[in-house]
mmCIF file of C-alpha atoms in Angstrom:
data_model
loop_
_atom_site.group_PDB
_atom_site.id
_atom_site.type_symbol
_atom_site.label_atom_id
_atom_site.label_comp_id
_atom_site.label_asym_id
_atom_site.label_seq_id
_atom_site.Cartn_x
_atom_site.Cartn_y
_atom_site.Cartn_z
ATOM 1 C CA GLU A 174 -17.052 11.795 -8.629
ATOM 2 C CA LYS A 175 -17.290 8.116 -9.332
ATOM 3 C CA TYR A 176 -13.637 7.168 -10.229
ATOM 4 C CA GLY A 177 -11.640 10.152 -9.053
ATOM 5 C CA HIS A 178 -10.555 8.769 -5.642
ATOM 6 C CA PHE A 179 -9.972 5.312 -7.173
ATOM 7 C CA PHE A 180 -7.612 6.921 -9.715
ATOM 8 C CA ILE A 181 -5.686 8.781 -7.109
ATOM 9 C CA ASP A 182 -5.151 5.679 -5.000
ATOM 10 C CA HIS A 183 -3.887 3.650 -7.934
ATOM 11 C CA PHE A 184 -1.833 6.425 -9.607
ATOM 12 C CA ILE A 185 -0.482 8.467 -6.825
ATOM 13 C CA GLY A 186 -0.732 5.664 -4.226
ATOM 14 C CA THR A 187 -1.728 5.046 -0.664
ATOM 15 C CA THR A 188 1.659 5.243 0.978
ATOM 16 C CA PRO A 189 2.194 7.624 3.829
ATOM 17 C CA HIS A 190 3.864 10.010 1.387
ATOM 18 C CA ALA A 191 0.753 9.908 -0.858
ATOM 19 C CA THR A 192 -1.160 11.913 1.780
ATOM 20 C CA ALA A 193 1.225 14.747 1.282
ATOM 21 C CA CYS A 194 0.543 14.875 -2.529
ATOM 22 C CA LEU A 195 -1.831 17.340 -4.130
ATOM 23 C CA LEU A 196 -3.108 17.072 -7.730
ATOM 24 C CA GLU A 197 -3.554 20.640 -8.747
ATOM 25 C CA ASN A 198 -5.762 20.222 -11.884
ATOM 26 C CA PRO A 199 -8.038 17.109 -11.553
ATOM 27 C CA GLU A 200 -10.359 18.755 -14.090
ATOM 28 C CA ALA A 201 -7.885 17.700 -16.771
ATOM 29 C CA LEU A 202 -8.742 14.040 -16.356
ATOM 30 C CA ARG A 203 -11.097 12.087 -18.543
ATOM 31 C CA PHE A 204 -12.614 8.739 -17.506
ATOM 32 C CA PHE A 205 -13.835 5.942 -19.737
ATOM 33 C CA PHE A 206 -15.321 2.708 -18.414
ATOM 34 C CA TYR A 207 -15.680 -0.228 -20.892
ATOM 35 C CA LYS A 208 -18.244 -2.597 -19.422
ATOM 36 C CA LYS A 209 -17.660 -5.564 -21.632
ATOM 37 C CA ARG A 210 -13.893 -5.550 -20.882
ATOM 38 C CA ASN A 211 -14.452 -4.519 -17.252
ATOM 39 C CA LEU A 212 -11.805 -1.938 -17.890
ATOM 40 C CA LEU A 213 -11.342 1.619 -16.635
ATOM 41 C CA LYS A 214 -9.197 3.955 -18.778
ATOM 42 C CA VAL A 215 -8.104 7.453 -17.829
ATOM 43 C CA THR A 216 -6.573 10.107 -20.073
ATOM 44 C CA ALA A 217 -5.616 13.763 -19.451
ATOM 45 C CA ARG A 218 -6.133 16.781 -21.849
ATOM 46 C CA GLU A 219 -3.029 18.514 -20.330
ATOM 47 C CA ASP A 220 -0.053 17.775 -18.109
ATOM 48 C CA LEU A 221 -1.114 16.648 -14.661
ATOM 49 C CA VAL A 222 0.576 18.894 -11.950
ATOM 50 C CA ILE A 223 1.277 17.096 -8.704
ATOM 51 C CA HIS A 224 2.861 18.815 -5.674
ATOM 52 C CA ASN A 225 4.686 16.144 -3.551
ATOM 53 C CA TYR A 226 5.248 17.953 -0.262
ATOM 54 C CA ALA A 227 6.784 14.748 1.234
ATOM 55 C CA LEU A 228 9.659 14.538 -1.243
ATOM 56 C CA GLY A 229 9.891 18.194 -2.205
ATOM 57 C CA TYR A 230 8.995 17.900 -5.934
ATOM 58 C CA THR A 231 6.447 19.390 -8.206
ATOM 59 C CA ILE A 232 5.822 16.898 -10.955
ATOM 60 C CA ARG A 233 4.408 17.701 -14.366
ATOM 61 C CA TYR A 234 3.170 14.389 -15.612
ATOM 62 C CA GLN A 235 2.270 13.935 -19.238
ATOM 63 C CA LEU A 236 -0.152 11.101 -18.961
ATOM 64 C CA ASP A 237 -0.536 9.044 -22.201
ATOM 65 C CA SER A 238 -3.078 6.759 -20.515
ATOM 66 C CA PHE A 239 -3.933 4.876 -17.337
ATOM 67 C CA SER A 240 -5.851 1.598 -17.307
ATOM 68 C CA TYR A 241 -7.160 -0.655 -14.587
ATOM 69 C CA HIS A 242 -8.629 -4.094 -15.264
ATOM 70 C CA TYR A 243 -11.074 -5.050 -12.494
ATOM 71 C CA GLY A 244 -10.792 -8.714 -13.287
ATOM 72 C CA THR A 245 -6.935 -9.103 -13.002
ATOM 73 C CA LYS A 246 -6.632 -6.009 -10.580
ATOM 74 C CA ILE A 247 -3.693 -4.910 -12.714
ATOM 75 C CA SER A 248 -3.163 -1.213 -13.304
ATOM 76 C CA GLN A 249 -0.837 0.150 -16.089
ATOM 77 C CA TYR A 250 0.064 3.670 -17.102
ATOM 78 C CA THR A 251 2.377 5.284 -19.476
ATOM 79 C CA GLY A 252 3.673 8.909 -19.536
ATOM 80 C CA SER A 253 6.518 11.187 -18.906
ATOM 81 C CA PRO A 254 7.203 12.981 -15.613
ATOM 82 C CA PHE A 255 9.130 16.217 -15.266
ATOM 83 C CA PHE A 256 10.558 16.979 -11.801
ATOM 84 C CA GLN A 257 11.072 20.410 -10.389
ATOM 85 C CA ALA A 258 12.622 20.752 -6.905
ATOM 86 C CA MET A 259 10.543 22.905 -4.575
ATOM 87 C CA ASP A 260 12.186 25.914 -2.702
ATOM 88 C CA SER A 261 12.711 25.263 0.939
ATOM 89 C CA THR A 262 14.381 26.027 4.140
ATOM 90 C CA GLU A 263 17.433 24.059 5.391
ATOM 91 C CA GLU A 264 15.342 22.206 7.881
ATOM 92 C CA ARG A 265 12.647 21.170 5.288
ATOM 93 C CA GLU A 266 15.479 20.165 2.833
ATOM 94 C CA LEU A 267 16.913 17.804 5.489
ATOM 95 C CA THR A 268 13.405 16.256 5.901
ATOM 96 C CA TRP A 269 13.036 15.783 2.219
ATOM 97 C CA LYS A 270 16.515 14.177 1.925
ATOM 98 C CA LYS A 271 15.529 11.592 4.522
ATOM 99 C CA ASN A 272 12.153 10.944 2.845
ATOM 100 C CA ARG A 273 13.808 10.580 -0.570
ATOM 101 C CA ALA A 274 16.236 8.090 0.806
ATOM 102 C CA HIS A 275 13.442 6.047 2.476
ATOM 103 C CA SER A 276 11.638 6.019 -0.966
ATOM 104 C CA TYR A 277 14.753 5.029 -2.885
ATOM 105 C CA LEU A 278 16.031 2.204 -0.689
ATOM 106 C CA GLY A 279 14.581 -1.055 -1.982
ATOM 107 C CA SER A 280 12.775 0.638 -4.901
ATOM 108 C CA ARG A 281 12.696 -0.500 -8.485
ATOM 109 C CA LEU A 282 15.090 2.340 -9.313
ATOM 110 C CA HIS A 283 17.476 1.194 -6.628
ATOM 111 C CA PHE A 284 17.277 -2.388 -7.879
ATOM 112 C CA MET A 285 17.910 -1.484 -11.451
ATOM 113 C CA ARG A 286 20.934 0.607 -10.642
ATOM 114 C CA ALA A 287 22.302 -2.251 -8.440
ATOM 115 C CA LEU A 288 21.729 -4.679 -11.291
ATOM 116 C CA TYR A 289 23.453 -2.403 -13.802
ATOM 117 C CA ASP A 290 26.497 -1.997 -11.347
ATOM 118 C CA SER A 291 26.604 -5.789 -10.545
ATOM 119 C CA LEU A 292 25.994 -5.007 -6.903
ATOM 120 C CA VAL A 293 22.630 -6.674 -6.305
ATOM 121 C CA THR A 294 23.690 -8.657 -3.225
ATOM 122 C CA GLU A 295 25.887 -5.942 -1.761
ATOM 123 C CA GLU A 296 22.993 -3.431 -1.995
ATOM 124 C CA GLY A 297 20.747 -5.825 0.061
ATOM 125 C CA PHE A 298 18.658 -7.564 -2.645
ATOM 126 C CA SER A 299 18.198 -11.239 -3.367
ATOM 127 C CA ILE A 300 16.481 -12.662 -6.398
ATOM 128 C CA GLU A 301 14.483 -16.014 -6.501
ATOM 129 C CA VAL A 302 13.308 -17.709 -9.632
ATOM 130 C CA LEU A 303 9.714 -18.923 -9.194
ATOM 131 C CA THR A 304 8.894 -22.397 -10.673
ATOM 132 C CA GLY A 305 5.660 -23.083 -12.378
ATOM 133 C CA GLU A 306 2.584 -20.843 -13.179
ATOM 134 C CA GLY A 307 1.059 -19.446 -10.053
ATOM 135 C CA SER A 308 3.696 -21.182 -7.813
ATOM 136 C CA THR A 309 5.138 -19.416 -4.809
ATOM 137 C CA GLU A 310 8.042 -21.854 -4.588
ATOM 138 C CA GLY A 311 11.394 -20.421 -5.755
ATOM 139 C CA THR A 312 15.054 -21.012 -5.761
ATOM 140 C CA GLU A 313 17.635 -18.272 -5.123
ATOM 141 C CA MET A 314 19.444 -17.146 -8.213
ATOM 142 C CA LYS A 315 23.207 -17.558 -7.519
ATOM 143 C CA ASN A 316 24.707 -16.738 -10.906
ATOM 144 C CA ILE A 317 23.099 -13.260 -11.376
ATOM 145 C CA TYR A 318 25.764 -12.103 -13.782
ATOM 146 C CA ASP A 319 26.062 -15.263 -15.968
ATOM 147 C CA PRO A 320 27.067 -14.039 -19.437
ATOM 148 C CA ALA A 321 24.373 -16.224 -20.866
ATOM 149 C CA TYR A 322 21.844 -13.667 -19.785
ATOM 150 C CA TYR A 323 23.750 -10.703 -18.384
ATOM 151 C CA GLU A 324 25.583 -8.680 -21.072
ATOM 152 C CA ALA A 325 27.181 -5.335 -20.295
ATOM 153 C CA ASP A 326 28.646 -2.778 -22.754
ATOM 154 C CA SER A 327 29.882 0.758 -22.231
ATOM 155 C CA SER A 328 26.489 2.392 -21.735
ATOM 156 C CA SER A 329 23.849 -0.250 -20.946
ATOM 157 C CA VAL A 330 23.305 -3.747 -19.544
ATOM 158 C CA SER A 331 21.045 -6.343 -21.367
ATOM 159 C CA ILE A 332 19.205 -8.759 -19.063
ATOM 160 C CA ASP A 333 17.891 -11.827 -20.942
ATOM 161 C CA TRP A 334 15.511 -13.127 -18.288
ATOM 162 C CA ALA A 335 12.033 -14.587 -18.886
ATOM 163 C CA GLY A 336 9.507 -15.824 -16.360
ATOM 164 C CA ARG A 337 8.530 -14.980 -12.810
ATOM 165 C CA PHE A 338 10.861 -13.731 -10.183
ATOM 166 C CA ARG A 339 10.679 -12.650 -6.543
ATOM 167 C CA ILE A 340 12.812 -9.744 -5.456
ATOM 168 C CA LEU A 341 13.596 -9.444 -1.791
ATOM 169 C CA TYR A 342 15.096 -6.367 -0.009
ATOM 170 C CA ARG A 343 16.198 -6.851 3.509
ATOM 171 C CA LYS A 344 17.965 -3.588 4.621
ATOM 172 C CA VAL A 345 14.746 -1.585 5.166
ATOM 173 C CA TRP A 346 11.720 -3.197 6.708
ATOM 174 C CA PRO A 347 8.400 -2.860 4.833
ATOM 175 C CA ASP A 348 5.967 -0.080 5.802
ATOM 176 C CA LYS A 349 3.438 -1.068 8.355
ATOM 177 C CA LYS A 350 0.677 0.316 6.135
ATOM 178 C CA PHE A 351 1.753 -1.964 3.296
ATOM 179 C CA LEU A 352 1.506 -4.909 5.606
ATOM 180 C CA GLN A 353 -1.958 -3.975 6.652
ATOM 181 C CA GLU A 354 -3.307 -3.349 3.187
ATOM 182 C CA TYR A 355 -1.818 -6.703 1.934
ATOM 183 C CA HIS A 356 -2.854 -8.647 5.095
ATOM 184 C CA LEU A 357 0.681 -9.723 5.727
ATOM 185 C CA PRO A 358 2.283 -10.661 9.142
ATOM 186 C CA GLU A 359 3.450 -7.610 11.129
ATOM 187 C CA GLU A 360 6.675 -9.385 11.865
ATOM 188 C CA LEU A 361 7.699 -9.537 8.134
ATOM 189 C CA ARG A 362 11.196 -8.006 7.945
ATOM 190 C CA TYR A 363 11.814 -7.599 4.240
ATOM 191 C CA GLN A 364 10.305 -5.911 1.246
ATOM 192 C CA VAL A 365 8.959 -8.412 -1.356
ATOM 193 C CA THR A 366 8.021 -7.843 -5.039
ATOM 194 C CA LEU A 367 6.940 -10.361 -7.633
ATOM 195 C CA LEU A 368 8.230 -9.522 -11.142
ATOM 196 C CA GLU A 369 6.867 -11.021 -14.416
ATOM 197 C CA ILE A 370 9.198 -10.647 -17.363
ATOM 198 C CA PRO A 371 8.161 -11.871 -20.873
ATOM 199 C CA ASP A 372 11.334 -11.370 -22.790
ATOM 200 C CA GLY A 373 14.180 -9.447 -21.007
ATOM 201 C CA PHE A 374 15.077 -5.745 -20.712
ATOM 202 C CA THR A 375 17.753 -3.257 -20.990
ATOM 203 C CA ILE A 376 19.090 -0.918 -18.205
ATOM 204 C CA GLU A 377 20.901 2.304 -18.611
ATOM 205 C CA GLN A 378 23.353 3.706 -16.007
ATOM 206 C CA ASN A 379 20.875 5.992 -14.251
ATOM 207 C CA GLY A 380 18.443 3.109 -13.660
ATOM 208 C CA TYR A 381 16.121 3.730 -16.578
ATOM 209 C CA PHE A 382 15.066 0.439 -18.258
ATOM 210 C CA TYR A 383 13.024 -0.477 -21.262
ATOM 211 C CA GLU A 384 10.516 -1.595 -22.287
ATOM 212 C CA GLN A 385 8.893 -0.616 -18.968
ATOM 213 C CA TYR A 386 5.374 -1.482 -20.162
ATOM 214 C CA ASP A 387 6.316 -5.150 -20.584
ATOM 215 C CA LEU A 388 7.337 -5.775 -16.937
ATOM 216 C CA ILE A 389 4.541 -6.396 -14.555
ATOM 217 C CA ASN A 390 5.387 -6.055 -10.788
ATOM 218 C CA THR A 391 3.156 -6.841 -7.873
ATOM 219 C CA GLY A 392 3.783 -6.425 -4.142
ATOM 220 C CA TYR A 393 6.096 -3.677 -2.741
ATOM 221 C CA TRP A 394 7.073 -1.866 -6.017
ATOM 222 C CA ALA A 395 3.435 -1.888 -7.155
ATOM 223 C CA TRP A 396 2.379 -0.352 -3.842
ATOM 224 C CA LYS A 397 4.959 2.393 -4.206
ATOM 225 C CA LYS A 398 3.334 4.551 -6.949
ATOM 226 C CA LEU A 399 3.861 8.136 -8.052
ATOM 227 C CA ALA A 400 4.180 9.461 -4.492
ATOM 228 C CA GLU A 401 7.395 7.555 -4.155
ATOM 229 C CA LEU A 402 8.792 8.311 -7.524
ATOM 230 C CA LEU A 403 12.207 9.919 -7.855
ATOM 231 C CA PRO A 404 13.836 11.480 -10.889
ATOM 232 C CA TYR A 405 16.548 9.603 -12.713
ATOM 233 C CA ASP A 406 19.116 12.172 -11.723
ATOM 234 C CA TYR A 407 18.464 11.382 -8.064
ATOM 235 C CA GLU A 408 21.773 10.488 -6.137
ATOM 236 C CA TYR A 409 21.457 8.572 -2.922
ATOM 237 C CA GLU A 410 23.997 9.606 -0.206
#
């Protein structure tokens, strides 16, 4: 009763698609608050079953743990989702197809695939390197595929970046609800995410990257939580 809605907002999300999600077994959740650390931790004694009626998936999520630090306002969670497509009519399938495309464009999955394929600019993204701790000043990264920190082999791409980066996506405008929640100007015409990378990462062809727990993102990607999540076998048409 105390933390349930808070967990839903920070795990499933507050996007328009989140309102069409239903957690079937909330009784599986266990909540722990650590007063000295000002930290909320959530675990589950069984797989969480989430019906996403906006994207047409039932997700069985094996939640290892979820944590939220009230001081930094950073939430982190680890686990494994299993997606099962819902049965549907042809009309509903068309709606799901449009909704899935909207969730995909500009997403972290989209960006990782574009970076793997060396098509970051062509796909509508730009990358800025932020200078200095806490600074919002940045310079556009021109040499994204410099062999000094971009190494591709037959099955993966290693990205040797470290620091703070701003990811901009300009082909789809940000959702109005995002602008309202983050108190941003209504005329903003691009999605913006801040990415903190301690020591590089590796991307596979389907967009999966590791170690995911090490990358901290704030802004648009952080706002789009489980309600916008797509399986790694999703293909955008």
